[in-house]
CSV table of C-alpha atoms in Angstrom, one decimal:
chain,number,residue,atom,x,y,z
A,131,MET,CA,18.9,76.7,66.9
A,132,ASP,CA,19.1,72.9,66.5
A,133,MET,CA,16.5,70.4,67.5
A,134,GLU,CA,16.7,66.7,67.7
A,135,THR,CA,13.8,64.3,67.4
A,136,ALA,CA,13.3,61.6,70.0
A,137,ASP,CA,10.9,58.8,68.9
A,138,THR,CA,8.7,57.7,71.8
A,139,GLY,CA,6.6,55.4,69.7
A,140,ALA,CA,3.2,57.0,69.3
A,141,HIS,CA,4.5,60.6,69.2
A,142,ALA,CA,7.7,62.3,68.3
A,143,LYS,CA,9.2,64.8,70.7
A,144,PHE,CA,11.5,67.7,69.6
A,145,VAL,CA,14.4,68.4,72.0
A,146,LEU,CA,15.8,71.9,72.0
A,147,ILE,CA,19.7,71.7,72.0
A,148,GLY,CA,20.5,75.3,71.1
A,149,PRO,CA,19.0,78.8,71.2
A,150,GLU,CA,16.4,79.9,68.8
A,151,GLY,CA,17.6,82.1,65.9
A,152,ASP,CA,16.1,85.4,65.0
A,153,PHE,CA,12.9,85.3,63.0
A,154,ASP,CA,10.5,87.7,61.5
A,155,PRO,CA,7.2,87.4,63.3
A,156,ARG,CA,5.3,89.0,60.4
A,157,ILE,CA,6.0,85.9,58.2
A,158,THR,CA,6.6,83.2,60.8
A,159,ALA,CA,3.5,81.4,62.0
A,160,HIS,CA,4.7,81.1,65.7
A,161,ARG,CA,2.4,82.5,68.3
A,162,GLY,CA,4.1,81.3,71.5
A,163,ASP,CA,1.5,78.7,72.4
A,164,LEU,CA,1.2,77.4,68.9
A,165,ALA,CA,3.1,77.2,65.6
A,166,ASP,CA,2.9,75.8,62.1
A,167,ILE,CA,3.9,72.1,61.9
A,168,ALA,CA,6.4,73.2,59.3
A,169,LEU,CA,8.4,74.9,62.1
A,170,ALA,CA,8.6,71.8,64.3
A,171,GLY,CA,12.2,71.1,63.4
A,172,LYS,CA,13.2,74.7,63.6
A,173,MET,CA,11.4,76.5,66.4
A,174,PHE,CA,10.0,75.3,69.8
A,175,ALA,CA,6.4,75.6,70.6
A,176,PRO,CA,4.1,73.8,73.1
A,177,HIS,CA,1.9,72.8,70.3
A,178,TYR,CA,2.1,72.5,66.5
A,179,ALA,CA,-0.8,72.5,64.0
A,180,GLU,CA,-1.3,71.3,60.5
A,181,PRO,CA,-2.6,74.2,58.4
A,182,MET,CA,-6.2,74.0,57.2
A,183,PRO,CA,-6.3,75.3,53.6
A,184,MET,CA,-8.9,78.0,53.3
A,185,ARG,CA,-9.7,80.7,50.7
A,186,CYS,CA,-11.2,84.2,51.0
A,187,SER,CA,-14.8,84.2,49.9
A,188,ALA,CA,-15.6,87.8,50.8
A,189,PRO,CA,-14.7,90.6,48.4
A,190,LYS,CA,-11.9,91.4,50.9
A,191,ALA,CA,-11.1,91.0,54.6
A,192,MET,CA,-8.7,92.8,56.9
A,193,LEU,CA,-5.8,90.9,58.4
A,194,ARG,CA,-5.3,92.0,62.0
A,195,LYS,CA,-2.5,91.8,64.5
A,196,LEU,CA,-5.0,90.5,67.2
A,197,PRO,CA,-8.5,89.0,67.0
A,198,GLY,CA,-11.1,91.8,67.1
A,199,LYS,CA,-12.2,94.4,64.6
A,200,ASP,CA,-10.9,97.2,66.8
A,201,HIS,CA,-7.3,95.9,66.7
A,202,GLU,CA,-4.7,97.1,64.3
A,203,ALA,CA,-5.0,96.2,60.6
A,204,ILE,CA,-1.7,94.8,59.2
A,205,SER,CA,-2.7,93.7,55.8
A,206,GLU,CA,-5.7,92.6,53.7
A,207,LEU,CA,-6.8,89.3,52.2
A,208,LEU,CA,-8.5,89.6,48.9
A,209,HIS,CA,-11.3,87.5,47.3
A,210,GLY,CA,-9.9,84.2,46.0
A,211,GLU,CA,-6.6,84.4,47.9
A,212,ASP,CA,-5.5,81.4,50.1
A,213,PHE,CA,-5.3,81.6,53.8
A,214,HIS,CA,-3.8,78.7,55.9
A,215,VAL,CA,-5.6,78.4,59.2
A,216,LEU,CA,-3.8,77.2,62.3
A,217,ASP,CA,-6.4,78.1,65.0
A,218,ILE,CA,-10.0,79.2,65.2
A,219,ALA,CA,-11.3,81.0,68.3
A,220,GLY,CA,-14.8,82.4,68.2
A,221,ASP,CA,-15.2,84.6,65.1
A,222,TRP,CA,-11.5,84.8,64.3
A,223,ALA,CA,-9.1,82.5,62.5
A,224,TRP,CA,-5.3,82.7,63.0
A,225,GLY,CA,-2.9,81.7,60.3
A,226,TYR,CA,-1.0,83.1,57.3
A,227,CYS,CA,-1.7,84.3,53.8
A,228,GLY,CA,-0.8,82.0,50.9
A,229,HIS,CA,0.6,84.7,48.7
A,230,ASP,CA,3.2,86.2,51.0
A,231,SER,CA,3.1,84.2,54.3
A,232,TYR,CA,1.9,87.2,56.3
A,233,VAL,CA,0.6,86.1,59.7
A,234,GLY,CA,-2.5,87.4,61.4
A,235,TYR,CA,-6.2,87.1,62.2
A,236,VAL,CA,-9.1,87.3,59.8
A,237,PRO,CA,-12.9,86.9,60.4
A,238,VAL,CA,-13.9,83.2,60.0
A,239,HIS,CA,-17.0,84.2,58.0
A,240,ALA,CA,-14.7,85.6,55.3
A,241,LEU,CA,-13.2,82.2,54.6
A,242,GLN,CA,-14.3,78.9,53.0
A,243,HIS,CA,-12.4,75.6,52.7
A,244,GLN,CA,-10.5,75.3,49.5
A,245,LYS,CA,-12.3,72.1,48.6
A,246,LYS,CA,-15.6,74.1,48.6
A,247,THR,CA,-14.3,76.8,46.3
A,248,PRO,CA,-13.1,76.6,42.7
A,249,GLU,CA,-9.4,77.3,42.0
A,250,PRO,CA,-9.1,80.9,40.7
A,251,THR,CA,-8.1,81.4,37.1
A,252,HIS,CA,-8.3,85.2,36.7
A,253,LEU,CA,-7.3,88.4,38.5
A,254,ILE,CA,-9.4,91.5,38.6
A,255,PHE,CA,-7.3,93.8,36.5
A,256,ALA,CA,-9.5,97.0,36.6
A,257,ARG,CA,-9.8,99.2,39.6
A,258,ALA,CA,-12.9,97.3,40.4
A,259,ALA,CA,-15.2,94.8,38.6
A,260,LEU,CA,-18.9,94.1,38.8
A,261,VAL,CA,-20.3,90.6,38.7
A,262,PHE,CA,-23.6,90.7,36.8
A,263,VAL,CA,-26.5,88.2,37.1
A,264,GLU,CA,-26.6,87.9,33.3
A,265,PRO,CA,-24.0,88.6,30.5
A,266,ASP,CA,-25.4,92.1,30.0
A,267,HIS,CA,-24.1,95.4,31.4
A,268,LYS,CA,-27.8,96.4,32.0
A,269,SER,CA,-28.3,93.3,34.2
A,270,SER,CA,-28.5,93.4,38.0
A,271,VAL,CA,-25.2,93.4,39.9
A,272,MET,CA,-24.5,90.6,42.3
A,273,LYS,CA,-21.3,91.9,43.8
A,274,ARG,CA,-18.3,94.2,43.4
A,275,LEU,CA,-14.8,92.9,43.5
A,276,PRO,CA,-11.7,95.2,43.9
A,277,MET,CA,-8.5,95.2,41.9
A,278,GLY,CA,-6.3,92.3,42.8
A,279,ALA,CA,-9.2,89.9,43.7
A,280,ARG,CA,-9.0,86.4,42.2
A,281,ILE,CA,-11.9,84.6,40.6
A,282,ALA,CA,-12.6,81.3,38.8
A,283,CYS,CA,-13.8,82.0,35.3
A,284,GLY,CA,-15.4,79.5,32.9
A,285,GLU,CA,-16.7,79.8,29.3
A,286,ALA,CA,-17.3,83.0,27.5
A,287,SER,CA,-20.8,84.3,26.9
A,288,GLU,CA,-22.4,84.0,23.5
A,289,CYS,CA,-21.6,87.7,22.8
A,290,GLY,CA,-18.0,87.1,23.9
A,291,ASN,CA,-17.9,90.1,26.2
A,292,PHE,CA,-18.4,88.3,29.5
A,293,LEU,CA,-16.9,85.3,31.3
A,294,LYS,CA,-19.0,83.0,33.5
A,295,THR,CA,-17.9,83.1,37.2
A,296,GLY,CA,-19.9,81.2,39.8
A,297,LYS,CA,-23.5,82.3,39.4
A,298,GLY,CA,-22.7,85.5,37.6
A,299,TYR,CA,-20.7,87.1,34.8
A,300,VAL,CA,-17.7,89.4,34.7
A,301,HIS,CA,-16.7,91.6,31.7
A,302,VAL,CA,-13.6,90.3,29.9
A,303,ARG,CA,-12.0,93.8,30.0
A,304,HIS,CA,-11.9,93.7,33.8
A,305,VAL,CA,-10.0,90.5,34.2
A,306,GLN,CA,-6.8,88.8,33.1
A,307,ALA,CA,-5.7,85.2,33.3
A,308,ILE,CA,-3.4,84.4,36.2
A,309,GLY,CA,0.1,84.2,35.0
A,310,THR,CA,-0.4,86.6,32.0
A,311,LYS,CA,2.5,88.8,31.2
A,312,VAL,CA,1.4,92.4,31.1
A,313,VAL,CA,3.0,95.0,28.9
A,314,PHE,CA,1.5,98.5,28.6
A,315,ASP,CA,4.2,101.1,28.0
A,316,GLY,CA,7.2,99.1,26.9
A,317,SER,CA,7.9,98.0,30.5
A,318,ASN,CA,6.2,95.6,32.8
A,319,GLY,CA,3.2,97.9,33.0
A,320,THR,CA,3.5,98.7,36.7
A,321,ALA,CA,3.2,102.5,36.3
A,322,ALA,CA,0.1,102.2,34.0
A,323,LEU,CA,-1.6,100.0,36.6
A,324,ALA,CA,-0.7,102.3,39.4
A,325,GLU,CA,-2.2,105.3,37.5
A,326,GLN,CA,-5.6,103.5,37.4
A,327,LEU,CA,-5.6,104.0,41.2
A,328,ILE,CA,-5.0,107.7,41.3
A,329,GLY,CA,-7.5,109.1,43.9
A,330,ALA,CA,-8.0,105.8,45.7
A,331,PRO,CA,-8.1,106.4,49.4
A,332,TYR,CA,-5.1,105.8,51.6
A,333,LEU,CA,-5.9,102.8,54.0
A,334,TRP,CA,-3.4,101.5,56.5
A,335,GLY,CA,-3.1,97.8,55.8
A,336,GLY,CA,-5.1,98.0,52.6
A,337,ARG,CA,-3.9,96.4,49.3
A,338,SER,CA,-6.9,96.6,47.0
A,339,GLY,CA,-8.4,99.0,44.6
A,340,ASP,CA,-10.8,100.2,47.3
A,341,GLY,CA,-8.0,101.5,49.5
A,342,LEU,CA,-4.3,100.8,50.1
A,343,ASP,CA,-1.1,101.9,51.8
A,344,CYS,CA,2.2,102.6,50.1
A,345,SER,CA,3.6,99.0,50.2
A,346,GLY,CA,0.2,97.5,49.5
A,347,LEU,CA,0.1,99.5,46.2
A,348,ILE,CA,3.5,98.2,45.2
A,349,GLN,CA,2.7,94.6,46.2
A,350,MET,CA,-0.6,94.5,44.3
A,351,ILE,CA,0.5,96.1,41.0
A,352,LEU,CA,3.6,93.8,40.9
A,353,MET,CA,1.3,90.8,41.5
A,354,LEU,CA,-0.8,91.9,38.6
A,355,THR,CA,2.3,91.9,36.4
A,356,GLY,CA,3.4,88.5,37.5
A,357,ILE,CA,6.0,89.6,40.1
A,358,ASP,CA,5.8,88.2,43.7
A,359,ALA,CA,6.6,90.9,46.2
A,360,PRO,CA,6.6,90.8,50.1
A,361,ARG,CA,4.1,92.9,52.0
A,362,ASP,CA,6.0,95.6,53.8
A,363,THR,CA,8.4,98.4,52.7
A,364,ASP,CA,11.5,97.1,54.4
A,365,GLN,CA,10.9,93.7,53.0
A,366,GLN,CA,10.5,95.1,49.5
A,367,LEU,CA,13.6,97.2,49.9
A,368,ALA,CA,15.6,94.1,50.7
A,369,THR,CA,14.3,91.9,48.0
A,370,LEU,CA,13.0,93.9,44.9
A,371,GLY,CA,15.0,95.1,42.0
A,372,GLU,CA,18.6,96.2,41.5
A,373,LYS,CA,20.1,99.4,42.8
A,374,ILE,CA,20.3,102.4,40.4
A,375,ASP,CA,23.6,104.3,40.3
A,376,GLY,CA,23.4,107.6,42.0
A,377,ASP,CA,24.0,109.6,38.8
A,378,ALA,CA,21.8,107.6,36.5
A,379,ALA,CA,18.5,109.1,35.3
A,380,LEU,CA,15.3,107.6,36.7
A,381,ARG,CA,12.8,105.8,34.4
A,382,ARG,CA,9.1,105.1,34.4
A,383,GLY,CA,8.6,102.1,36.7
A,384,ASP,CA,11.6,102.7,39.0
A,385,LEU,CA,11.0,102.2,42.7
A,386,ILE,CA,12.0,104.8,45.2
A,387,PHE,CA,12.4,103.9,48.9
A,388,PHE,CA,12.1,106.4,51.7
A,389,PRO,CA,12.1,105.8,55.5
A,390,ASP,CA,9.0,103.5,55.9
A,391,HIS,CA,7.6,104.6,52.5
A,392,VAL,CA,7.8,103.6,48.9
A,393,GLY,CA,6.6,104.9,45.6
A,394,LEU,CA,6.9,104.3,41.8
A,395,MET,CA,8.2,106.7,39.2
A,396,VAL,CA,5.9,107.7,36.4
A,397,ASP,CA,8.6,109.6,34.5
A,398,GLU,CA,12.0,111.0,35.3
A,399,GLU,CA,10.7,113.6,37.8
A,400,ARG,CA,7.3,112.5,39.2
A,401,ILE,CA,6.3,109.7,41.5
A,402,ILE,CA,3.0,107.9,42.2
A,403,HIS,CA,2.4,106.7,45.7
A,404,SER,CA,-0.3,106.1,48.3
A,405,THR,CA,0.4,108.6,51.0
A,406,SER,CA,-1.1,109.5,54.4
A,407,HIS,CA,0.1,113.1,53.6
A,408,ALA,CA,-2.7,113.4,51.0
A,409,MET,CA,-4.7,110.4,52.3
A,410,GLN,CA,-4.9,109.0,48.7
A,411,VAL,CA,-2.9,107.8,45.8
A,412,ILE,CA,-1.4,110.8,44.0
A,413,VAL,CA,1.3,111.8,41.5
A,414,GLU,CA,3.6,114.5,42.6
A,415,PRO,CA,7.2,115.7,41.9
A,416,LEU,CA,9.8,113.5,43.6
A,417,ALA,CA,11.5,116.6,44.8
A,418,ASP,CA,8.5,117.5,46.9
A,419,ILE,CA,8.6,114.2,48.8
A,420,VAL,CA,12.3,114.5,49.3
A,421,ALA,CA,11.8,117.9,50.8
A,422,ARG,CA,9.2,116.6,53.3
A,423,PHE,CA,11.3,113.7,54.4
A,424,ALA,CA,14.4,115.9,54.7
A,425,LYS,CA,12.6,117.7,57.6
A,426,THR,CA,12.7,114.5,59.8
A,427,ALA,CA,15.3,112.2,58.2
A,428,GLU,CA,19.0,112.6,57.5
A,429,GLN,CA,18.7,110.3,54.4
A,430,PRO,CA,15.4,111.1,52.7
A,431,ILE,CA,16.0,108.5,49.9
A,432,LEU,CA,17.2,105.1,51.2
A,433,ALA,CA,17.4,103.5,47.7
A,434,ARG,CA,16.5,103.8,44.1
A,435,LYS,CA,15.8,100.4,42.5
A,436,ARG,CA,15.0,99.1,39.0
A,437,LEU,CA,12.8,96.0,38.5
A,438,SER,CA,14.1,95.2,35.0
């Protein structure tokens, strides 16, 4: 699609002179009646909006396909993550996530303007972290934040075990500075991080330590190791890692892609994944998953990929 701009003085009009190209609605903020102003020269819409920079202030908030808590969850916004709002109607805000451009609706009450919230400096690195009233593990708990949440941390406590965050304190062992390179097991640490989540419930659309789906698990643990990853399995298949030769042995940290599913190898033979089959994050032999998919798919494994 090509568009030309006609200057009418007070306003600029976009003239469509060709067909619109294909686009992925999951990561393109175009709703039919409204679109992101950044798309004005690329896609036609009756109205365009300048994004309002917001940030998730709740521990987490589901991103939904349509406004309303009964509609399908498609992803999850975590505390401290940015959300660019294009429209607000009632209790719901429509826009896209700052970390992966995923488009959907979140509850307005879960958001605050970026100007009213401090810029996050740390990520919750443990499966969950508690924010204490005082820098003491015996102190009262203010709130609980899941793995993957972002917070703004200040000076260390006198004892050195806690960091100041807002009106409370978080333990230093539960956070890492954003941008920190993580190494656990001679690799980028993805498998070790995933193993912390064994037993976490399977949650469609989830991507936190409190519950996650297969691609949410991969996206979150890669984020914690400094690797940006898209949200869904097909997007991850297309963009992550390099293909492993068919006769090459698998290693800890390798990604295995199945039809609409993904997991991470913990060694040459076993894989960790969040699966609706067990309704939780589990480790099991790769051969068992292949056998299950072979019942319904001609090609149980779509790709084997290595991140580094």
